[in-house]
PDB file of C-alpha atoms and ligand atoms in Angstrom:
ATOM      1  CA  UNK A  19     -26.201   5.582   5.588  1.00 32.00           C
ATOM      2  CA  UNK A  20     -22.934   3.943   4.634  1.00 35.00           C
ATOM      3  CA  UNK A  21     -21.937   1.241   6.943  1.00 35.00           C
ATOM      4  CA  UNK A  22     -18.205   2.441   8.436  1.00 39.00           C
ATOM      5  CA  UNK A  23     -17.408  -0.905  10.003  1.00 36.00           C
ATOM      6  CA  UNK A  24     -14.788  -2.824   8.922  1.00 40.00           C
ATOM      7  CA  UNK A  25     -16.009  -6.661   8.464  1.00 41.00           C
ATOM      8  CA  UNK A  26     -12.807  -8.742   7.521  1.00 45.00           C
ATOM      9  CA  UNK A  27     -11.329 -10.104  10.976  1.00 47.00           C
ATOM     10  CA  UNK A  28      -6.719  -9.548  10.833  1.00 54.00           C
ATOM     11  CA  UNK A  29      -6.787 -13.732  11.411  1.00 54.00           C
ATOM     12  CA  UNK A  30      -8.496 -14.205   8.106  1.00 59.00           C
ATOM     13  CA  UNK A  31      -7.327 -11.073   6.698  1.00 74.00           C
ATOM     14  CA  UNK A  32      -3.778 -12.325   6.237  1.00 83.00           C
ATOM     15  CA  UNK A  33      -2.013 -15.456   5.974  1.00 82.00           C
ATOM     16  CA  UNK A  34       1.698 -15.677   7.317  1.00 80.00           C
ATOM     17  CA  UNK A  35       3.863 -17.721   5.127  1.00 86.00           C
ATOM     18  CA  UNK A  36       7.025 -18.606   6.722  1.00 84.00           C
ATOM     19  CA  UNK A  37       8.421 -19.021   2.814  1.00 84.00           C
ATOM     20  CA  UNK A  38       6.850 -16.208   1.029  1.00 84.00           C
ATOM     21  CA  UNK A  39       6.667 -13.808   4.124  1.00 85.00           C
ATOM     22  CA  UNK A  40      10.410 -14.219   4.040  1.00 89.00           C
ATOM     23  CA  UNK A  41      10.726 -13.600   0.640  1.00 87.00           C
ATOM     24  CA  UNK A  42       8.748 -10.764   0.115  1.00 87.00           C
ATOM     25  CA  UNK A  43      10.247  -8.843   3.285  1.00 86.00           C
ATOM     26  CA  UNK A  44      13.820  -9.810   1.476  1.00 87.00           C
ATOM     27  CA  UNK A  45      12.625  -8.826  -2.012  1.00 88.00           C
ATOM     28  CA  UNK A  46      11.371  -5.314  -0.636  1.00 85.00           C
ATOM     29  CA  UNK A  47      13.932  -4.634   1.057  1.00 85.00           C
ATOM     30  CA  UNK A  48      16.585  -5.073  -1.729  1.00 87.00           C
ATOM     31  CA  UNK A  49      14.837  -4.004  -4.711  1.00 88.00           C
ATOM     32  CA  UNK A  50      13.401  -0.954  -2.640  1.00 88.00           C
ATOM     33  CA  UNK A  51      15.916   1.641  -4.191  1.00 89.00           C
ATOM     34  CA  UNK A  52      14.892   0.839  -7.697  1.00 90.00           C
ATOM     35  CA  UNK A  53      11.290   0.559  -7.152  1.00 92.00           C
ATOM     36  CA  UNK A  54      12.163   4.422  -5.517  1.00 93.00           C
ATOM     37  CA  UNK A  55      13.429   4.997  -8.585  1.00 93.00           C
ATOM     38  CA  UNK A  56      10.489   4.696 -10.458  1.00 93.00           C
ATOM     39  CA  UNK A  57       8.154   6.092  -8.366  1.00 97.00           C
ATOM     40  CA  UNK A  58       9.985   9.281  -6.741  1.00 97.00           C
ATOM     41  CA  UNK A  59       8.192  11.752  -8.320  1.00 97.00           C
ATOM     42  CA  UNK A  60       4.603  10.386  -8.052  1.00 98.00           C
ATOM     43  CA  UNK A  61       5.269   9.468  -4.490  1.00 98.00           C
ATOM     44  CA  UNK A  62       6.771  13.203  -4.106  1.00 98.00           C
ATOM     45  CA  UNK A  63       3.339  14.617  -5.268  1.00 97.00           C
ATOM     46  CA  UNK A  64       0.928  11.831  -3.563  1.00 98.00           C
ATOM     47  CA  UNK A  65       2.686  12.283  -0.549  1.00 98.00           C
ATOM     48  CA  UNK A  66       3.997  16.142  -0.088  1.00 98.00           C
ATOM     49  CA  UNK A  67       3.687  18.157   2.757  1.00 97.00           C
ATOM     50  CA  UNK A  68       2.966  15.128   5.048  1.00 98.00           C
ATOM     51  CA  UNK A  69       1.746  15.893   9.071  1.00 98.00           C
ATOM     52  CA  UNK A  70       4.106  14.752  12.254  1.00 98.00           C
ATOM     53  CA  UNK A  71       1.563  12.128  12.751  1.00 98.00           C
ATOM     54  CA  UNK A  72       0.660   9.647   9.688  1.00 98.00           C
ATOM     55  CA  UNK A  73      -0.794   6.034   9.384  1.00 98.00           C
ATOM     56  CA  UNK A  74       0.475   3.766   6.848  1.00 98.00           C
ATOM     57  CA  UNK A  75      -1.118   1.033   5.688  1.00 98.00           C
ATOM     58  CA  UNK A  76       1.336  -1.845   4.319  1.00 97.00           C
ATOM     59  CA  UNK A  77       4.690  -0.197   5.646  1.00 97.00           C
ATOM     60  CA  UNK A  78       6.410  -3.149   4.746  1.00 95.00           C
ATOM     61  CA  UNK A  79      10.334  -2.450   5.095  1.00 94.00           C
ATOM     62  CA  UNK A  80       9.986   1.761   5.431  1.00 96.00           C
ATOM     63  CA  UNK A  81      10.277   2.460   1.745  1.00 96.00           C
ATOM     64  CA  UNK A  82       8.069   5.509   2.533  1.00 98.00           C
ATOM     65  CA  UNK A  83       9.831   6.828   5.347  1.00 98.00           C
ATOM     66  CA  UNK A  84      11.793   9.439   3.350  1.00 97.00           C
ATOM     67  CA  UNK A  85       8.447  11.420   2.783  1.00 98.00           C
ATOM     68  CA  UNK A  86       7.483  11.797   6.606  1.00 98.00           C
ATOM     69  CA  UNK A  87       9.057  15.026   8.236  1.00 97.00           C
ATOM     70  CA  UNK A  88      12.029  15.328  10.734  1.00 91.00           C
ATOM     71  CA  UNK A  89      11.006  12.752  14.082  1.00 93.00           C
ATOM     72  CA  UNK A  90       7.635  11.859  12.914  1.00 98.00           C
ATOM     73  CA  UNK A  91       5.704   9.758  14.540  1.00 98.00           C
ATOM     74  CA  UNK A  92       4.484   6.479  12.207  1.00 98.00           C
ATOM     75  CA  UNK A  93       1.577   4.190  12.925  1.00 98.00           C
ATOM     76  CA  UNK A  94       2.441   1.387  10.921  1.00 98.00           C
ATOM     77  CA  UNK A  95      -0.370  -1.425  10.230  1.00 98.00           C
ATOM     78  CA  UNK A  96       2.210  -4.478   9.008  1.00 97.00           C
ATOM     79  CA  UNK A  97       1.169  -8.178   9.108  1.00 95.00           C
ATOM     80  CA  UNK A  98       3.860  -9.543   7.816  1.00 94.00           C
ATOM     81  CA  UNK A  99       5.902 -10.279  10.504  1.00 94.00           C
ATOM     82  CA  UNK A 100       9.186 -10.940   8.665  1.00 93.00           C
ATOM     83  CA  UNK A 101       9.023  -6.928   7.626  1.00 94.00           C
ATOM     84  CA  UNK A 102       8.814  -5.876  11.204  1.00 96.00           C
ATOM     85  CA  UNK A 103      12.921  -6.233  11.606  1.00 96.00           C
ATOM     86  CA  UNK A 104      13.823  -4.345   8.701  1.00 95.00           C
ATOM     87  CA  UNK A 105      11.074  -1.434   9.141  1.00 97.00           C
ATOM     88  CA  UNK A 106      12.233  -0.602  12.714  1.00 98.00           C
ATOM     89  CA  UNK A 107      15.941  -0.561  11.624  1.00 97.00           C
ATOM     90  CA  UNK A 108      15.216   1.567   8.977  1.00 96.00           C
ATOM     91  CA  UNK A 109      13.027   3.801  11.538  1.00 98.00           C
ATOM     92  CA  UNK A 110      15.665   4.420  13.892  1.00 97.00           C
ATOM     93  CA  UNK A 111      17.844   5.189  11.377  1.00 97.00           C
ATOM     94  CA  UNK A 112      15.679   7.735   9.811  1.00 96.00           C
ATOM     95  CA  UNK A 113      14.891   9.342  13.405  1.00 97.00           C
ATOM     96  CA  UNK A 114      10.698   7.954  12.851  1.00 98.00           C
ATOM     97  CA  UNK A 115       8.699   7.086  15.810  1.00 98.00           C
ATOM     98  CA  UNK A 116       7.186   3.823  15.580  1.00 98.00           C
ATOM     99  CA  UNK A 117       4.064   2.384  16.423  1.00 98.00           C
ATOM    100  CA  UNK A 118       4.208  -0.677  14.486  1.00 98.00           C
ATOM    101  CA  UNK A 119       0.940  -2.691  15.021  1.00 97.00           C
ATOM    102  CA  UNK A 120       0.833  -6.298  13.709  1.00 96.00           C
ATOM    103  CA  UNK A 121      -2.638  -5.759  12.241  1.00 96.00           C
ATOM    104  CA  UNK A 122      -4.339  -5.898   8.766  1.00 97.00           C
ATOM    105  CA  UNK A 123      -5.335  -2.380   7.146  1.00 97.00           C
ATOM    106  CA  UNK A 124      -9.158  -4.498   7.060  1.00 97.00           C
ATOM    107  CA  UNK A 125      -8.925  -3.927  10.945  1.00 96.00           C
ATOM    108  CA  UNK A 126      -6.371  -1.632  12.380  1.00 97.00           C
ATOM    109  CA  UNK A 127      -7.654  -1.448  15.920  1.00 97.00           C
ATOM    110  CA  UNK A 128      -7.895   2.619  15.184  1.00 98.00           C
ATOM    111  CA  UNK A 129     -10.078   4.851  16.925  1.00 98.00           C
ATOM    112  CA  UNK A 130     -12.995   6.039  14.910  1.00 98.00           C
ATOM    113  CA  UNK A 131     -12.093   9.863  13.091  1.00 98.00           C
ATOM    114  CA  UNK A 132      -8.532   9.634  14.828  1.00 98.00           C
ATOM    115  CA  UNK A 133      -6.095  10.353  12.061  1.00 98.00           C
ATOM    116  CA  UNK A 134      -5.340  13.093   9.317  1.00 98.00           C
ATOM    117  CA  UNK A 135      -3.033  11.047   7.056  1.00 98.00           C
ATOM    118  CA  UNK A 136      -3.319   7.870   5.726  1.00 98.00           C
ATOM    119  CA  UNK A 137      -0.788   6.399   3.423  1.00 98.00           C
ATOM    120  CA  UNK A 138       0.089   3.170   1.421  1.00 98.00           C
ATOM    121  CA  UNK A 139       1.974   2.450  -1.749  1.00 98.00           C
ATOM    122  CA  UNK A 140       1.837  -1.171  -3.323  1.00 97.00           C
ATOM    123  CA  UNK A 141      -0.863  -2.249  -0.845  1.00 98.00           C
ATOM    124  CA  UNK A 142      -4.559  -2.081  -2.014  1.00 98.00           C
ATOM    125  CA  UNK A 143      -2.996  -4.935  -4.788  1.00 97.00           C
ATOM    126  CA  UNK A 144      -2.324  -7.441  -1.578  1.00 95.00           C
ATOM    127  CA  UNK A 145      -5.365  -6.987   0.469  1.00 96.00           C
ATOM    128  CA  UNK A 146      -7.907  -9.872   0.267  1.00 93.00           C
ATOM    129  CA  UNK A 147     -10.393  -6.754   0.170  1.00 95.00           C
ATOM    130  CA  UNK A 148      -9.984  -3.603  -1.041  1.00 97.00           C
ATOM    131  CA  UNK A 149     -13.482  -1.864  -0.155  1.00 97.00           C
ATOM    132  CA  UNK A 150     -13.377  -3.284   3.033  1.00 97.00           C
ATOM    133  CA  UNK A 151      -9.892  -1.429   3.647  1.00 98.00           C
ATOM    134  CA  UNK A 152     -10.979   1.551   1.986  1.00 98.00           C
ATOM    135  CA  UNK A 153     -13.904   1.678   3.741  1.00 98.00           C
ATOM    136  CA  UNK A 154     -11.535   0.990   7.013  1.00 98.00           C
ATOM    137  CA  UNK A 155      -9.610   4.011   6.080  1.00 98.00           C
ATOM    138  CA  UNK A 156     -12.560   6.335   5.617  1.00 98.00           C
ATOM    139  CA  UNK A 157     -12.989   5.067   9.209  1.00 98.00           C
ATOM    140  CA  UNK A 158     -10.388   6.391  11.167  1.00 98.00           C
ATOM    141  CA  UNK A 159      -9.772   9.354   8.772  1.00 98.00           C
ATOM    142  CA  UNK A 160     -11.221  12.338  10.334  1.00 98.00           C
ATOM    143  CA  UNK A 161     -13.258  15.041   8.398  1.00 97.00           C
ATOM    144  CA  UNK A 162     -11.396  16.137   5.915  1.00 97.00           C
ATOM    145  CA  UNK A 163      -8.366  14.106   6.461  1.00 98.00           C
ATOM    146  CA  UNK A 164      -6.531  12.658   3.329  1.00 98.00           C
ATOM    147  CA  UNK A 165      -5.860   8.937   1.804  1.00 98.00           C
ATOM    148  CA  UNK A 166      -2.588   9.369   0.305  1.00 98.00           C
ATOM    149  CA  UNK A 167      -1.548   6.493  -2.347  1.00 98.00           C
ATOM    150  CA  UNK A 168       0.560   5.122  -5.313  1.00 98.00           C
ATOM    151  CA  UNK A 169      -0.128   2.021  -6.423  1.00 98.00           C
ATOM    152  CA  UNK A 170      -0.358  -0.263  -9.571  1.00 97.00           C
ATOM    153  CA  UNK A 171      -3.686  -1.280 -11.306  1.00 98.00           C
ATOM    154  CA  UNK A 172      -4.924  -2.837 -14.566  1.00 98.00           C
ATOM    155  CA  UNK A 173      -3.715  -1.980 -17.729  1.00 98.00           C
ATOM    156  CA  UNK A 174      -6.299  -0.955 -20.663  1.00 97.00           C
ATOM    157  CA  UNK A 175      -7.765  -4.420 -22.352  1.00 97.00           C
ATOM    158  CA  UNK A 176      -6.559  -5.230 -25.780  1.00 97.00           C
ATOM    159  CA  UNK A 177      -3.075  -3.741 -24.703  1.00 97.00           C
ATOM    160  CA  UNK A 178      -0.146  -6.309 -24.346  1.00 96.00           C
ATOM    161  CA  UNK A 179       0.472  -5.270 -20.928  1.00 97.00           C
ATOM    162  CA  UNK A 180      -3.288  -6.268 -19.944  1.00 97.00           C
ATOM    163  CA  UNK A 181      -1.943  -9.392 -21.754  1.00 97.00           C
ATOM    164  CA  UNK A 182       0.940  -9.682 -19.578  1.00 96.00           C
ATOM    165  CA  UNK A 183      -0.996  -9.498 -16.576  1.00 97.00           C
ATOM    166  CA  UNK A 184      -3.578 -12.010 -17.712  1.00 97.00           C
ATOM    167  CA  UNK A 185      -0.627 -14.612 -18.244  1.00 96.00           C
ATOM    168  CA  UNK A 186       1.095 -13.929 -15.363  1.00 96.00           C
ATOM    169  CA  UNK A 187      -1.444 -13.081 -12.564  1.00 94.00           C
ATOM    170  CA  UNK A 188      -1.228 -17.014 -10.679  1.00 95.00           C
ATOM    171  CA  UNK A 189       2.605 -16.754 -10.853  1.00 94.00           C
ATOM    172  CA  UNK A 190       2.601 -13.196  -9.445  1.00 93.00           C
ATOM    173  CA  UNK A 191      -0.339 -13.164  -7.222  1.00 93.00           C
ATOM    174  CA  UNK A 192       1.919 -16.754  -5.327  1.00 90.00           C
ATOM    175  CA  UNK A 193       5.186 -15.137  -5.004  1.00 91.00           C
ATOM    176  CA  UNK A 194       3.925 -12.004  -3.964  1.00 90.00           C
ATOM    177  CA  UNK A 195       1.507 -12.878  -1.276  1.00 84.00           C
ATOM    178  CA  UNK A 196      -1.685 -12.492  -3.084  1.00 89.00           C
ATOM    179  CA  UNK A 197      -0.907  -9.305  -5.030  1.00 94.00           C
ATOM    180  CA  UNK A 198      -2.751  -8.761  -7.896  1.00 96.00           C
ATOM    181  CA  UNK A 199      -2.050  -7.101 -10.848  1.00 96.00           C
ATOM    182  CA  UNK A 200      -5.665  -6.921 -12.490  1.00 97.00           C
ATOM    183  CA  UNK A 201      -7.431  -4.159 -10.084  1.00 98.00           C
ATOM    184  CA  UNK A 202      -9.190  -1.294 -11.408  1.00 98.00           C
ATOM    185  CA  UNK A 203      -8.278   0.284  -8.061  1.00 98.00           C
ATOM    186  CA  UNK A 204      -8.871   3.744  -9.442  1.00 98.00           C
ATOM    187  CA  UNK A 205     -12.764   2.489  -9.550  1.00 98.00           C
ATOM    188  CA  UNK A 206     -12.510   1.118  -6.132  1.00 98.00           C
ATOM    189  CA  UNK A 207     -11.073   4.358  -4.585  1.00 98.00           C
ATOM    190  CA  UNK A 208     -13.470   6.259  -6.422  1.00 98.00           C
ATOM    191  CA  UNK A 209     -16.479   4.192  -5.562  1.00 98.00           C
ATOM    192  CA  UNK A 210     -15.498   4.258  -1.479  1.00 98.00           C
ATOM    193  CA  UNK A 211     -17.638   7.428  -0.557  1.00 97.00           C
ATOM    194  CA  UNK A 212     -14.667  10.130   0.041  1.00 98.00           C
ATOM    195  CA  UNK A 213     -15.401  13.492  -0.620  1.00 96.00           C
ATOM    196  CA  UNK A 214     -13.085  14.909  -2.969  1.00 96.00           C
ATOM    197  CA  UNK A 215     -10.456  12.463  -5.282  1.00 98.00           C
ATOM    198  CA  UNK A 216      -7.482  13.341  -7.281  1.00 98.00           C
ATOM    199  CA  UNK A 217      -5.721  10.614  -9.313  1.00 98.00           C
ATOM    200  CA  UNK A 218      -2.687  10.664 -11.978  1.00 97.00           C
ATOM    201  CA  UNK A 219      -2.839   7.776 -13.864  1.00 98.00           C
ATOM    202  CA  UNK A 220       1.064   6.956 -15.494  1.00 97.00           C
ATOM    203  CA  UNK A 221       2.873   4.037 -16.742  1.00 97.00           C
ATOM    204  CA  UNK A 222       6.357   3.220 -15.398  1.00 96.00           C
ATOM    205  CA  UNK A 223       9.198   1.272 -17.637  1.00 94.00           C
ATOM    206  CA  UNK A 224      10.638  -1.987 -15.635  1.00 93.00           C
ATOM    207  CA  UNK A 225      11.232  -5.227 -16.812  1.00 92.00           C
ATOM    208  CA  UNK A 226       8.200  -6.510 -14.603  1.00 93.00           C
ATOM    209  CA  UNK A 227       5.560  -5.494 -17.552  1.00 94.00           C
ATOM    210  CA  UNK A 228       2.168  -6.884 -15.293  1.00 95.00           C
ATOM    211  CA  UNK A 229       3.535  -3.684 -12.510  1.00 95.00           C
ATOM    212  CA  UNK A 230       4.181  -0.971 -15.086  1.00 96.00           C
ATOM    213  CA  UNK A 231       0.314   0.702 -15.008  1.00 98.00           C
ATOM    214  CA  UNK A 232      -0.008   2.471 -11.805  1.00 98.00           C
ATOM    215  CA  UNK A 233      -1.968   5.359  -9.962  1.00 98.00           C
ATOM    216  CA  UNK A 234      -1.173   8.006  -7.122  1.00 98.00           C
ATOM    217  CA  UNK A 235      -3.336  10.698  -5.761  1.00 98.00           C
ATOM    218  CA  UNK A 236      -5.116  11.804  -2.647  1.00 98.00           C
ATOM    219  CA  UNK A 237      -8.812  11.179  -1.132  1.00 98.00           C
ATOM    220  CA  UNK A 238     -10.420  13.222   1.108  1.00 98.00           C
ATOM    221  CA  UNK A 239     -12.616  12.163   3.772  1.00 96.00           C
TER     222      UNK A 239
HETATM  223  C1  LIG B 309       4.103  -4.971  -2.189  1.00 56.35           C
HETATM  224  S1  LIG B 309       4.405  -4.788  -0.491  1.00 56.35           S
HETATM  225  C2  LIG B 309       4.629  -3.032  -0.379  1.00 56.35           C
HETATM  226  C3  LIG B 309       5.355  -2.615   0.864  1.00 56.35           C
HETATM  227  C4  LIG B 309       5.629  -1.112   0.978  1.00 56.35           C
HETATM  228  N1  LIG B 309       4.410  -0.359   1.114  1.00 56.35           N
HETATM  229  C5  LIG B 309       6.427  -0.624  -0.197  1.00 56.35           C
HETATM  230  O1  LIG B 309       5.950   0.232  -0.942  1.00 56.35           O
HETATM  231  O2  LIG B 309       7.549  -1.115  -0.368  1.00 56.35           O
HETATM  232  C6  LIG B 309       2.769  -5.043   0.148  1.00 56.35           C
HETATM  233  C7  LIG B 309       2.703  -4.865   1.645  1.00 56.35           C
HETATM  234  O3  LIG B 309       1.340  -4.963   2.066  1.00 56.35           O
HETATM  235  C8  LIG B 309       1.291  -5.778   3.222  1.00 56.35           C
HETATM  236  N2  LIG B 309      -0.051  -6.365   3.323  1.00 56.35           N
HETATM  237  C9  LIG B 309      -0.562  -7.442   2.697  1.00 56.35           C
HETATM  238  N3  LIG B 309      -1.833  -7.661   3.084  1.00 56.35           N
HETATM  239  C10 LIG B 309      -2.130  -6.693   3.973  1.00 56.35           C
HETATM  240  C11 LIG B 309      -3.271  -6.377   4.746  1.00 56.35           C
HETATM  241  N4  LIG B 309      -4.381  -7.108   4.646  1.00 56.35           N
HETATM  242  N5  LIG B 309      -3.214  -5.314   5.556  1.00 56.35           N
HETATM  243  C12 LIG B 309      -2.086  -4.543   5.648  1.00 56.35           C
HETATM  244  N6  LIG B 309      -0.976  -4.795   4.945  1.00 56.35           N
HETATM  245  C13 LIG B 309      -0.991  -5.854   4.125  1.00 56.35           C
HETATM  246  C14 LIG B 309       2.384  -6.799   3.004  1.00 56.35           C
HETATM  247  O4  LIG B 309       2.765  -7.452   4.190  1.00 56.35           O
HETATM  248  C15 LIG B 309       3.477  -5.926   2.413  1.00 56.35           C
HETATM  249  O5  LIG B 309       4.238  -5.303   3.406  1.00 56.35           O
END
């Protein structure tokens, strides 16, 4: 039987940086329209015909609350404290519920089997573990409930965007808190134990080449 339990404690989970934590929470917030931009119409698909009631894993500063329906109510699972401003700003002005818990998505303090949505884009990249947080997700997803996601992963090798990622992966993982941009998360997502997965894989054009290979789709517990 697959062990359910999350392992990975929210203290070790994720380290606040007064510096970066700023930064990042800044950077998200300001860039969020053109990272929309890019990703509207994957995030349209991954995350269509959303519930009242959803869990998001990495809310950071709301970029996904346009996709939630009229007065929603959002469990949001944020450790980055310098995000929590901005994300309940944007909530009220968006007419979301919030229940924003300072918590990692490792260990979200959720009740076995208690939700039918989970989202996150740009997440699985930052956490220390992504099993551990998929496995975390399968968790508190009840039967049949969905993981809904877009996120980047690893370009194909011998490409110069694999390259780029290669060269740049110390820079990028220390500005962005960790983030990596050299998972093959499409492996770990299929590799968690859901029942039934769905992924697009697409490329995106930006000037930040290491970001431009990404994935969306839906899991189902
Ligand atoms: C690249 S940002 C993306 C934010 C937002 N989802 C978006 O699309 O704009 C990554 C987010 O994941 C959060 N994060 C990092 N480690 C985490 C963890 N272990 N558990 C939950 N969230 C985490 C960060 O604080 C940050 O808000």
């Amino acid at each position: 039987m697959t062990d359910r339990t999350a392992v990975i404690p929210s203290e070790t989970a994720f380290e606040q940086h007064p510096l970066r934590g700023r930064f990042n929470a800044a950077f998200f917030h300001v860039m969020d329209p053109y990272i929309e931009t890019s990703l509207r119409e994957h995030k349209r698909r991954a995350f269509a015909d959303l519930p009242e009631e959803v869990v998001e894993i990495g809310a950071g500063a709301g970029a996904n609350l346009p996709y939630l329906p009229h007065a929603a109510r959002l469990i949001a699972i944020e450790p980055n404290r310098y995000m929590h401003a901005p994300l309940r700003t944007a909530a009220r002005r968006r007419g979301v519920r919030l229940d924003l818990r300072d918590r990692t998505a490792e260990d979200t303090g959720l009740p076995d089997d208690s939700a039918d949505v989970v989202i996150s884009s740009l997440v699985l990249c930052s956490v220390r573990d992504p099993a551990a947080v998929l496995t975390e997700i399968r968790r508190i997803l009840r039967p049949g409930g969905r993981f809904c996601f877009v996120e980047h992963v690893v370009a194909e090798s011998g490409t110069p965007t694999r390259t780029a990622q290669r060269m740049f992966r110390r820079p990028w993982a220390w500005t962005f808190e960790g983030c990596s941009c050299e998972r093959d998360l499409e492996r770990d997502v299929r590799d968690a134990g859901f029942g039934e997965v769905s992924i697009e894989r697409y490329r995106i054009h930006t000037p930040f080449l290491p970001f431009n290979t990404q994935i969306a789709g839906i899991a189902r517990a």
